[in-house]
CSV table of C-alpha atoms in Angstrom, one decimal:
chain,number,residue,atom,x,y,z
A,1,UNK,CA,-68.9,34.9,81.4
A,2,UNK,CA,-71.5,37.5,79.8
A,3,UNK,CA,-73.2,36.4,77.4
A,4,UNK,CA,-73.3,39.5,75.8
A,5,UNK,CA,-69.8,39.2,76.0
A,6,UNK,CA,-68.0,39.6,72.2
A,7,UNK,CA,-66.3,36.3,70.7
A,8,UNK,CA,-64.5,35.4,67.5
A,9,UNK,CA,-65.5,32.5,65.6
A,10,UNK,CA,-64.2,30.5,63.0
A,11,UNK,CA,-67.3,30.6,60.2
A,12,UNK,CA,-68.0,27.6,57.7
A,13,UNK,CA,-68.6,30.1,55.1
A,14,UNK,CA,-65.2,31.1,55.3
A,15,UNK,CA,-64.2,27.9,54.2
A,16,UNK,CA,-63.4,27.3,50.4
A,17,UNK,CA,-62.0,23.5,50.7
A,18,UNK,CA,-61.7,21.6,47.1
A,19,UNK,CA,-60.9,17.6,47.7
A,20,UNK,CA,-58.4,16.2,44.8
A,21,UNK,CA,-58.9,12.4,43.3
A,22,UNK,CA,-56.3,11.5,45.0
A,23,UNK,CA,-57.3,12.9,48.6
A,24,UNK,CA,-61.2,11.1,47.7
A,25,UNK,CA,-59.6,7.8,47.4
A,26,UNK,CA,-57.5,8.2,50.3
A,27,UNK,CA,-60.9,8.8,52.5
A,28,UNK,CA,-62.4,5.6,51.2
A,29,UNK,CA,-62.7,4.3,54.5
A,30,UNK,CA,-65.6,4.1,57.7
A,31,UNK,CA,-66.3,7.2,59.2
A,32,UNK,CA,-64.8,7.6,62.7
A,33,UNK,CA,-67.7,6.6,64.6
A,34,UNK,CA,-67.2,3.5,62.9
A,35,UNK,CA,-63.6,2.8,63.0
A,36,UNK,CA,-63.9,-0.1,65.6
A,37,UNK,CA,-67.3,-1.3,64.1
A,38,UNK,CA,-67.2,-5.3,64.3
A,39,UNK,CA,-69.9,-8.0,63.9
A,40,UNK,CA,-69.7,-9.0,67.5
A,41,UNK,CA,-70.2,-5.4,68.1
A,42,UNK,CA,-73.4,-5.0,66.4
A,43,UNK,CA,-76.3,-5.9,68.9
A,44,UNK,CA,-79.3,-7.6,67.3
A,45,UNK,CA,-82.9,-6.6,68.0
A,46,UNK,CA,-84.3,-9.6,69.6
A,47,UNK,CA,-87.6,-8.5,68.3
A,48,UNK,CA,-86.5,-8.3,64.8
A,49,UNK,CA,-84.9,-11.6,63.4
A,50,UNK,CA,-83.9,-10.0,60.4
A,51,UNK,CA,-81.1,-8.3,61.9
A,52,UNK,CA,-79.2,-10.9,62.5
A,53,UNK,CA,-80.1,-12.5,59.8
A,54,UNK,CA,-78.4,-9.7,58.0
A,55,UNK,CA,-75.3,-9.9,60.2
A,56,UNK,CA,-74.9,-13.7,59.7
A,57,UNK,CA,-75.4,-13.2,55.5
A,58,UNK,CA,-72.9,-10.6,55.8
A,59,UNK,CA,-70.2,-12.3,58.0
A,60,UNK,CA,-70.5,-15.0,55.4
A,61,UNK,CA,-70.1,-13.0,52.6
A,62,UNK,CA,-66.8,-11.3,53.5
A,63,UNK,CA,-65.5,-14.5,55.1
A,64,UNK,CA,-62.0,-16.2,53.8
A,65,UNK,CA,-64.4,-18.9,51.8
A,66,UNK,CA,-66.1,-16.4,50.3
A,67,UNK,CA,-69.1,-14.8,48.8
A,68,UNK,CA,-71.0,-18.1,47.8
A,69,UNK,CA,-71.6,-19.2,51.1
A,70,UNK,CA,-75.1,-18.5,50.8
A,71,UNK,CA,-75.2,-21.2,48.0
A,72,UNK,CA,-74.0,-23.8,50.5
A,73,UNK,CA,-77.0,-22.7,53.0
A,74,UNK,CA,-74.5,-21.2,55.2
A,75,UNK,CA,-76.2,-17.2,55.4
A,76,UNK,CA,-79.4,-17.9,56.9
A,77,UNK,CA,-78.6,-21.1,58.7
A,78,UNK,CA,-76.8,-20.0,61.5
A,79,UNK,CA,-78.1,-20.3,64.8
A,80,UNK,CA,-80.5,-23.0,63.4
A,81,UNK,CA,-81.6,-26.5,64.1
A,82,UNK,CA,-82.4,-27.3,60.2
A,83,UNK,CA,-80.9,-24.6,57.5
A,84,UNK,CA,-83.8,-23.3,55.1
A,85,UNK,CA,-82.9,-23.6,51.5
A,86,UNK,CA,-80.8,-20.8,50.2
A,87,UNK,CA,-82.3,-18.4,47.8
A,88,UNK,CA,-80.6,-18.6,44.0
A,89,UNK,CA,-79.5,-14.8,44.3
A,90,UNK,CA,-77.0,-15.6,47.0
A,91,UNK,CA,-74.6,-16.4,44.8
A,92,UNK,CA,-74.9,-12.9,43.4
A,93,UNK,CA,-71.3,-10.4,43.3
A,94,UNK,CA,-73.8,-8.0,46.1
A,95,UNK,CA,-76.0,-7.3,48.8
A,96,UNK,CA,-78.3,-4.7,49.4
A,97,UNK,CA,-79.0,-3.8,53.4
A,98,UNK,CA,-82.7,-2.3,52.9
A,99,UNK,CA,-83.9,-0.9,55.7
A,100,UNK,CA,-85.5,2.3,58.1
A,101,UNK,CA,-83.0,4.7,59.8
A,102,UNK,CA,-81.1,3.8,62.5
A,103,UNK,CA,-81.2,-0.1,62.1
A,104,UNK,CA,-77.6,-0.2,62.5
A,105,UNK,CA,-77.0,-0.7,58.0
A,106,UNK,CA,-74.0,1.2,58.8
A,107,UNK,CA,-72.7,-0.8,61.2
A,108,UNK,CA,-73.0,-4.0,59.4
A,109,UNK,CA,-71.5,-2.3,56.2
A,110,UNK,CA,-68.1,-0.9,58.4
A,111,UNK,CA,-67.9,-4.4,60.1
A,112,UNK,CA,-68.0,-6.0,57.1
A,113,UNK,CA,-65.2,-3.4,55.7
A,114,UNK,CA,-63.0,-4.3,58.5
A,115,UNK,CA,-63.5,-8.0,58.2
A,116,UNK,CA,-62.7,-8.1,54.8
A,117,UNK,CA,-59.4,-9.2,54.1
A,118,UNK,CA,-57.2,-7.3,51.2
A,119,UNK,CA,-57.5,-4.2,49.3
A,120,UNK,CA,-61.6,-2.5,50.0
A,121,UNK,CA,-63.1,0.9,50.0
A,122,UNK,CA,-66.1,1.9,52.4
A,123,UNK,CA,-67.5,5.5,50.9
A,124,UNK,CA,-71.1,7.1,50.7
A,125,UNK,CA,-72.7,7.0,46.6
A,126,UNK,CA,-71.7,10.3,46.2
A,127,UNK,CA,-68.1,10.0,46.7
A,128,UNK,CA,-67.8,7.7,44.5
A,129,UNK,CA,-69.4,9.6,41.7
A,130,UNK,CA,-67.2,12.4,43.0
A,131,UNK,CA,-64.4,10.2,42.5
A,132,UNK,CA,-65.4,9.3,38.8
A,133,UNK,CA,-65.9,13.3,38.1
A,134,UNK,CA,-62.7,14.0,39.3
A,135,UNK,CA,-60.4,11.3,37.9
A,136,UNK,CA,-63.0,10.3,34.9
A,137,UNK,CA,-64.6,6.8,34.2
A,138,UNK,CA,-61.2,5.5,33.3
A,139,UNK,CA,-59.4,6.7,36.1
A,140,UNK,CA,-61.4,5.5,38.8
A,141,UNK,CA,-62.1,2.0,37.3
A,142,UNK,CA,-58.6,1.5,37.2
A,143,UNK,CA,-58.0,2.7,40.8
A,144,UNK,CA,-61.1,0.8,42.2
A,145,UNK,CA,-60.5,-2.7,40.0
A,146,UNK,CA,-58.8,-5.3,41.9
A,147,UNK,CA,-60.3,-4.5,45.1
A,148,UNK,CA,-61.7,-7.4,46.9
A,149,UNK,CA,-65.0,-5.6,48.5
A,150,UNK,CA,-66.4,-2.1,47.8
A,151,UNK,CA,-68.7,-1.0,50.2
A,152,UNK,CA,-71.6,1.8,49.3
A,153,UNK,CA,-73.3,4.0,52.1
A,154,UNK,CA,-76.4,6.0,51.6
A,155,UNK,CA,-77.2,4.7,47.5
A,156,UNK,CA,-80.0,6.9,47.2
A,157,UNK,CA,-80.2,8.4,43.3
A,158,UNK,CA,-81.2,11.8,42.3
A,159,UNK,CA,-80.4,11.8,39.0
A,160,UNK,CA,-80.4,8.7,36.0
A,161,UNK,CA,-77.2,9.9,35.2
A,162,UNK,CA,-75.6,9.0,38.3
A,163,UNK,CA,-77.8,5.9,38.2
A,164,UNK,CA,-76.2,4.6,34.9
A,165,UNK,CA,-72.7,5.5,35.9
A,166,UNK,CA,-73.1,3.4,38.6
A,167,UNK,CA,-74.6,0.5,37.4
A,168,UNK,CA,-71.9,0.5,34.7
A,169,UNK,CA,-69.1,1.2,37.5
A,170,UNK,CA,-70.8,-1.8,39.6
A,171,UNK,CA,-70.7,-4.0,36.5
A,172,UNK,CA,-67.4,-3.5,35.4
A,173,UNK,CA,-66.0,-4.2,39.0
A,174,UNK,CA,-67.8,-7.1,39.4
A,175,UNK,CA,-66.6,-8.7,36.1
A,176,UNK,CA,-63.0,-7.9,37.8
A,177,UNK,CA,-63.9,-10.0,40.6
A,178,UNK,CA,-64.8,-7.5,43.2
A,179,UNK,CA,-68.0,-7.7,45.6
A,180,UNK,CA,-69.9,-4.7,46.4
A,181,UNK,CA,-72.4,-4.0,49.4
A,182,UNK,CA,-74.8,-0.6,49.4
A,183,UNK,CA,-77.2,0.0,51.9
A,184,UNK,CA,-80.3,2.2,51.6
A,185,UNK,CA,-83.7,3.1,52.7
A,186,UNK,CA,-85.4,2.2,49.1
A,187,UNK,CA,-84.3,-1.2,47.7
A,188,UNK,CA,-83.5,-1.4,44.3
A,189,UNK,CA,-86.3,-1.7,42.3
A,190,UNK,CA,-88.0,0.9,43.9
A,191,UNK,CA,-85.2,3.8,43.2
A,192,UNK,CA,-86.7,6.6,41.2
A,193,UNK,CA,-90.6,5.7,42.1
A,194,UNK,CA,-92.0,9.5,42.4
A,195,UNK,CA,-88.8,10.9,40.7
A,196,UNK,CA,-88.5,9.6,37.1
A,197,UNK,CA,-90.4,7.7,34.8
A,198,UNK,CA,-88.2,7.4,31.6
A,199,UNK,CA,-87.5,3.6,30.1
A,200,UNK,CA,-84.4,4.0,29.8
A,201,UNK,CA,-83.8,5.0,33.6
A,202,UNK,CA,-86.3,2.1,34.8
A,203,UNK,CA,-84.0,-0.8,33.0
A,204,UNK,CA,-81.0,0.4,34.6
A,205,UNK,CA,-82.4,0.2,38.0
A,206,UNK,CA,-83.4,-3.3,36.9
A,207,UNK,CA,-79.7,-4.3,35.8
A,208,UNK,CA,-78.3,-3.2,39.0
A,209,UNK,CA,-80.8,-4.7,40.9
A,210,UNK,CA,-80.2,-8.0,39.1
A,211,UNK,CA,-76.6,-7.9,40.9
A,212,UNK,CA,-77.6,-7.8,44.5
A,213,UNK,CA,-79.3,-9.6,46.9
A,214,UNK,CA,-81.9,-7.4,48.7
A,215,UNK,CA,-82.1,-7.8,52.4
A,216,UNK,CA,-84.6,-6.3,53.8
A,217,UNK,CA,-83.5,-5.0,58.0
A,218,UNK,CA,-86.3,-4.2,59.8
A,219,UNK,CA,-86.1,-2.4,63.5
A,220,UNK,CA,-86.9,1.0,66.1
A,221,UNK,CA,-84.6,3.8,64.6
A,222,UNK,CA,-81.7,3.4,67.6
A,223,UNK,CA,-81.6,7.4,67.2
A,224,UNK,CA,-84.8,8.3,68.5
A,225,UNK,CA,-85.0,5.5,71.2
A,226,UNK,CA,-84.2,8.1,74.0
A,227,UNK,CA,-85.4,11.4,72.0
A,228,UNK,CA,-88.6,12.9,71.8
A,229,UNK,CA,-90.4,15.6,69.5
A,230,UNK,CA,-88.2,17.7,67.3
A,231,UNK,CA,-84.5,18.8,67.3
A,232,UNK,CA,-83.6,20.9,70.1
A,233,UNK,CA,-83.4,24.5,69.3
A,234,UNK,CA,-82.3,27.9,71.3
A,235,UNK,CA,-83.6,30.9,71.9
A,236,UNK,CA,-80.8,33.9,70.9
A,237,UNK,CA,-79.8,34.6,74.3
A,238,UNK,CA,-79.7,30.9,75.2
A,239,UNK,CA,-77.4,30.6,72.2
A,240,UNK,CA,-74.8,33.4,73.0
A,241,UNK,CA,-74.3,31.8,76.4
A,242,UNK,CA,-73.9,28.2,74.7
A,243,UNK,CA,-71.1,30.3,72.9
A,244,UNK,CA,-69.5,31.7,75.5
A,245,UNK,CA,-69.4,28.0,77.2
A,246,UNK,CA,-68.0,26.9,74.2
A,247,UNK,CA,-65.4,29.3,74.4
A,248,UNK,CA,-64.5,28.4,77.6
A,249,UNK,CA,-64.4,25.1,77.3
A,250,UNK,CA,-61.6,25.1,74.9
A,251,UNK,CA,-64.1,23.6,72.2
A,252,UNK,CA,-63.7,24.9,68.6
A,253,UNK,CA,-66.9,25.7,67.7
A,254,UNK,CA,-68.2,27.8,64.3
A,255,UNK,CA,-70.8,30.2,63.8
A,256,UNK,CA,-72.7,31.0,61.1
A,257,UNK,CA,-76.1,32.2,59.8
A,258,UNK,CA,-78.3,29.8,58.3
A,259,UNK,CA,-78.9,31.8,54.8
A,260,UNK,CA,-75.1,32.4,55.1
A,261,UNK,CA,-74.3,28.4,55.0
A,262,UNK,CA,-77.7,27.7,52.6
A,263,UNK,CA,-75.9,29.8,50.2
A,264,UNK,CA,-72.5,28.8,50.4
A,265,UNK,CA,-72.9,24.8,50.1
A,266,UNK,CA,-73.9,25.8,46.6
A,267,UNK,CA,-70.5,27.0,46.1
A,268,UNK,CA,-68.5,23.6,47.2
A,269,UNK,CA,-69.0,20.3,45.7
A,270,UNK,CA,-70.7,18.2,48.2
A,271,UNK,CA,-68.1,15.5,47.8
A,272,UNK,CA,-65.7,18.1,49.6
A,273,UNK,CA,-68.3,19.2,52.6
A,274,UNK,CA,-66.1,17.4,54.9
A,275,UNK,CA,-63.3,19.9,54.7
A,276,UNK,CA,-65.7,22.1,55.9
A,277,UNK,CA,-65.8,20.2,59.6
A,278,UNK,CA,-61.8,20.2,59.3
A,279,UNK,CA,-60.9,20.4,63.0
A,280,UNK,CA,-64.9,21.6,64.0
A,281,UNK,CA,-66.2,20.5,67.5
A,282,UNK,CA,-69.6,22.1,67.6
A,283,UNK,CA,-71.5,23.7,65.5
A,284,UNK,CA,-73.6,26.9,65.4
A,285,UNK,CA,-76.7,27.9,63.1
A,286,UNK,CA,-78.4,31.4,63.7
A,287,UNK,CA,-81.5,32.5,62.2
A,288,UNK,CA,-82.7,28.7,60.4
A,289,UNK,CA,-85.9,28.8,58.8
A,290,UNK,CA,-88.0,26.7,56.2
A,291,UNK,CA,-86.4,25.6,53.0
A,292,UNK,CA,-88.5,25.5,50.0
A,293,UNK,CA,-85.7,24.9,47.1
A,294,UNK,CA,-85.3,21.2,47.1
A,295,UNK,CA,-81.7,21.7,45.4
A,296,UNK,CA,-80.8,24.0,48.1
A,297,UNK,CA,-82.4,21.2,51.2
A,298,UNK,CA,-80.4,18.0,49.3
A,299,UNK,CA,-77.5,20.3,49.3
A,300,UNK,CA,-78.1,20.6,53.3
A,301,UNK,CA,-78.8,17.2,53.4
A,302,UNK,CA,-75.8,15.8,52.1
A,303,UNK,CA,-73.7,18.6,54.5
A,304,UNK,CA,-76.0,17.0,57.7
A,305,UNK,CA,-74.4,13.3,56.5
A,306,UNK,CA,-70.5,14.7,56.6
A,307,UNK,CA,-71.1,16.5,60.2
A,308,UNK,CA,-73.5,13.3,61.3
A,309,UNK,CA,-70.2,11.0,60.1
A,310,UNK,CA,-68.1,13.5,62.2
A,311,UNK,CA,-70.6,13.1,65.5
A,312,UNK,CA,-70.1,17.2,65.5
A,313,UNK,CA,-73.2,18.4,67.8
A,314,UNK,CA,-75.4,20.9,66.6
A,315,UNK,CA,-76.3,23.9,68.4
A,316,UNK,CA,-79.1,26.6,66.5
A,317,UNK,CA,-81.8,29.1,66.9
A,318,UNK,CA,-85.0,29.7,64.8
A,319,UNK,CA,-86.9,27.1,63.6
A,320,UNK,CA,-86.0,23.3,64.7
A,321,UNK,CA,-84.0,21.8,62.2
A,322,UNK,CA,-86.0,18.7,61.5
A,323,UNK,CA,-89.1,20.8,60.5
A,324,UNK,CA,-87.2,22.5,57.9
A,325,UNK,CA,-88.3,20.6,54.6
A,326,UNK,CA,-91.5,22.4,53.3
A,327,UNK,CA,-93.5,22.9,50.2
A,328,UNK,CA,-94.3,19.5,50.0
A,329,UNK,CA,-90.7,18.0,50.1
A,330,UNK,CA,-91.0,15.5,53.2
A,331,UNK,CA,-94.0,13.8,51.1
A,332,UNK,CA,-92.2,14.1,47.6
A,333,UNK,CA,-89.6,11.7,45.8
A,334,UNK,CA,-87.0,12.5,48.0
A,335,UNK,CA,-88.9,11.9,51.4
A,336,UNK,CA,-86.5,9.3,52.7
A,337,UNK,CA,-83.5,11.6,52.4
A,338,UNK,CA,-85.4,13.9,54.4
A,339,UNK,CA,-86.7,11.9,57.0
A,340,UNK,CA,-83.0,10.0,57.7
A,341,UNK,CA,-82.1,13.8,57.8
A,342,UNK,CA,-84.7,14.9,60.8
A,343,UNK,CA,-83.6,11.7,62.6
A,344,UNK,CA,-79.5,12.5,62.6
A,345,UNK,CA,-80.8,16.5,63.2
A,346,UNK,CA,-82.6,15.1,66.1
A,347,UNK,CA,-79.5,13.6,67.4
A,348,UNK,CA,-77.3,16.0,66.8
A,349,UNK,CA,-79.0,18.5,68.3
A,350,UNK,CA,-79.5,17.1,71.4
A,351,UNK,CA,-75.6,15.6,72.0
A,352,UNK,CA,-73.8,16.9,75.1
A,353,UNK,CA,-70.5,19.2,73.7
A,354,UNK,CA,-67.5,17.0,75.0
């Protein structure tokens, strides 16, 4: 097939999806790539104890005994001749999975989902704030209160607001009885260092902090193990014939310009991004160049998390994707956003189109 050849394809910016309360909570659960996740699944590091240190903690926590295990010298003594003395903050309604890319936190945090026995949620930070915004504080307290474990991917604040209705979400679930685990790539204390420095926004980092216990994963981002240098990119004749393939192949894939999609995830609330990826296969990004508006790169951020959830491959021209953060972001607050970014851009850049 030319690769010239004319083809019609379904666009993202075409898309004008709007995700009800009701619809959030129903999507409460693992991504896809994670529906089967388990903790016999998860395959330790031999190198870096810590992981399944972290599995063992967490298999403890969500076991039929409960969260208190840790108390009883039962998360860090498995596999060991003589337990070490359990720290006090075991006992504590959370943990915290700290930790660089690719260390498998997300695994551990679906395995523990599925483990879990009764009523849980598994979503990223900002679907729950999404779900407050759209069924207010009262509304989603009284759908989330009773659960037995609520599960928070990706907690990385950009705002105090969001960091105080959290902490106040997190402590009035926890006074219901419910247990919480969040992972992240900044622990707790250190959320909002380079971003904020207000009082006010310092103590409530320091009253959610109080309610986890911070594990610290260490470990070879599993993502770049077989990758090299930045995300692949095409030239534009290269592309049209990665189309045409496409086409072929029966696989739906969209295409859009890269201004064209900047511009139009301002105009969708990024808790409804995934019904932008609705049925998409592949995607295709002409023309991508350097972003200097951070709002507009965390916007693109948060839209590479939904299609990273989805395992959609990426296929683009221009500039490689992971080199897109400039004026400074990739060393600013935010840097960790970005750089868990350029490592799922990498990889989904570089995935073979089933």
């Amino acid at each position: 097939m030319s690769a010239t050849q004319p083809h019609s394809f379904a666009r993202l910016v075409d898309r004008n999806p709007r995700i009800s309360g009701t619809e959030l909570v129903a999507t409460l659960t693992p991504p896809p790539q994670f529906a089967t996740a388990s903790f016999d699944s998860y395959v330790p590091d031999e190198n870096y104890a810590s992981q399944a240190q972290a599995r063992d903690l967490l298999r403890a926590f969500v076991s039929p005994r409960g969260g208190n295990a840790a108390a009883k010298g039962g998360f860090f003594g498995f596999g060991r001749k003589k337990a070490e003395p359990a720290p006090a903050a075991a006992a504590k309604p959370g943990v915290y999975l700290d930790g660089g890319f690719g260390v498998g936190k997300t695994h551990l945090l679906a395995a523990s989902w599925h483990a879990q026995q009764g009523r849980k949620y598994f979503g990223t930070f900002i679907e729950y704030t999404a779900l407050v915004g759209a069924l207010g504080y009262a509304g989603a307290v009284s759908v989330l209160q009773g659960a037995q474990l609520i599960c928070i991917d990706e907690f990385e604040l950009d705002d105090p607001g969001d960091t105080m209705l959290m902490t106040r979400l997190i402590g009035d679930l926890t006074k219901t009885g419910s247990k919480f685990i969040a992972t992240s790539n900044t622990p707790p204390n250190a959320l909002g260092e380079g971003r904020f420095a207000a009082a006010d926004f310092m103590r409530e980092i320091q009253a959610m902090s109080d309610r986890f216990t911070t594990i610290r994963i260490d470990g070879v981002d599993y993502r770049q193990r077989d990758l090299e240098g930045a995300a692949v990119t095409l030239t534009d004749e290269a592309y049209q014939f990665a189309l045409a393939d496409v086409a072929a192949s029966g696989v739906r894939m969209t295409d859009d310009g890269f201004d064209e999609l900047i511009g139009h995830l301002a105009t969708v609330h990024p808790s409804s991004y995934i019904g932008l990826l609705d049925g998409v296969q592949t995607i295709g990004l002409r023309g991508v160049h350097e972003l200097t508006d951070q709002s507009a790169a965390l916007r693109f951020v948060a839209f590479i998390d939904r299609v990273y959830d989805a395992q959609i491959p990426i296929r683009a021209t221009g500039l490689p994707l992971t080199e897109i953060f400039g004026g400074g972001m990739i060393d600013g607050g935010y840097r960790k956003k970005y750089q868990r970014c350029q490592s799922r851009l990498n990889a989904l850049t570089s995935h073979e189109v089933d």
